[in-house]
XYZ file of C-alpha atoms in Angstrom:
115
model
C -3.139 -1.998 19.643
C -2.743 -5.642 18.278
C -0.945 -4.997 14.763
C 1.830 -3.326 16.433
C 4.964 -2.638 14.052
C 8.147 -1.048 14.924
C 9.146 2.504 13.043
C 12.062 4.417 13.379
C 9.892 7.454 12.543
C 7.325 6.878 15.353
C 8.088 8.663 18.660
C 5.635 6.426 20.797
C 7.222 4.823 24.135
C 7.135 1.173 22.750
C 9.287 2.815 19.448
C 11.617 4.605 21.526
C 12.363 1.795 24.151
C 13.598 -0.468 21.304
C 15.851 1.958 19.988
C 17.702 2.646 23.424
C 18.980 -1.530 23.402
C 22.096 -0.775 21.825
C 22.825 2.058 24.078
C 21.890 0.701 27.343
C 24.010 -2.512 26.784
C 27.047 -0.386 25.512
C 26.848 1.802 28.691
C 26.264 -1.054 30.782
C 29.301 -3.106 29.560
C 31.601 -0.087 30.022
C 30.344 0.518 33.615
C 31.005 -3.080 34.390
C 34.471 -3.066 32.539
C 35.214 -0.140 34.625
C 34.343 -1.610 37.767
C 36.534 -4.307 37.110
C 39.680 -1.984 36.490
C 39.118 -0.429 39.645
C 38.921 -3.760 41.687
C 35.400 -3.202 42.574
C 33.854 -6.253 41.609
C 35.026 -8.847 38.748
C 33.234 -9.280 35.640
C 32.195 -12.894 36.037
C 30.212 -11.895 39.067
C 28.613 -8.903 37.832
C 27.540 -9.731 34.129
C 24.082 -10.597 35.910
C 23.272 -6.719 35.445
C 23.949 -7.058 32.299
C 21.024 -9.331 31.858
C 18.973 -7.233 34.155
C 19.657 -4.506 31.646
C 18.495 -6.111 28.374
C 15.699 -7.847 30.477
C 13.963 -4.357 31.296
C 14.663 -2.360 27.977
C 12.930 -5.444 26.623
C 10.151 -5.257 28.837
C 9.207 -1.739 28.423
C 9.452 -2.075 24.474
C 7.169 -4.601 24.557
C 4.612 -3.383 27.166
C 5.297 0.400 26.810
C 2.500 2.579 25.690
C 1.516 2.776 21.919
C -0.292 6.352 21.963
C 0.816 8.025 19.149
C 2.384 5.007 17.424
C 2.593 5.664 13.328
C 2.779 2.255 11.804
C 5.169 2.244 9.032
C 4.515 3.185 5.848
C 1.725 5.166 6.835
C 3.309 8.240 6.930
C 2.002 11.372 9.227
C -2.033 11.066 10.389
C -4.499 11.915 7.694
C -5.838 15.010 7.788
C -9.696 14.852 8.790
C -12.477 14.606 6.049
C -14.506 17.547 4.283
C -17.676 17.876 5.657
C -19.908 16.356 2.894
C -21.459 18.592 -0.198
C -25.159 19.923 1.004
C -27.538 18.516 -1.487
C -29.659 21.102 -3.651
C -32.325 22.256 -1.919
C -35.291 25.321 -2.467
C -32.872 28.142 -0.840
C -29.590 27.186 -2.936
C -29.491 29.459 -6.029
C -28.777 27.568 -9.114
C -25.594 27.012 -10.252
C -24.047 29.741 -12.764
C -23.907 28.725 -16.751
C -20.344 28.338 -18.231
C -19.134 31.561 -19.874
C -20.015 32.200 -23.732
C -17.183 32.380 -26.361
C -15.880 35.996 -26.339
C -16.982 38.433 -29.243
C -15.631 42.128 -30.651
C -18.868 43.610 -29.320
C -18.920 42.373 -25.555
C -16.605 44.983 -24.279
C -16.917 48.437 -25.816
C -13.914 49.995 -23.584
C -11.514 48.162 -25.685
C -10.031 49.947 -28.864
C -10.870 48.051 -32.369
C -7.381 47.517 -34.042
C -7.802 47.963 -37.736
C -5.947 45.540 -40.141
């Protein structure tokens, strides 16, 4: 799909990966600062991990599958078109004529009202 545009309502891999960027960065920062507080590694030596996480999420968001992608503003996929109407043939009955206006003598079962 060469005209790809991100859509928040879409569930394809590419759109979901883009939405995970903020969460991945925050979790990575939290883990790196936690490791610094426990004196495992200092932040100035571990920040390349943050760049690796950002790069990995960007790679997935640009190369992920677009199967099932919904372009913004398109809404849900359209229903299939109805089958084309058949043309009149020798076997098709003629159309019914339009109804005639109602007259009093058409329905003998209905009681007549004297005025």
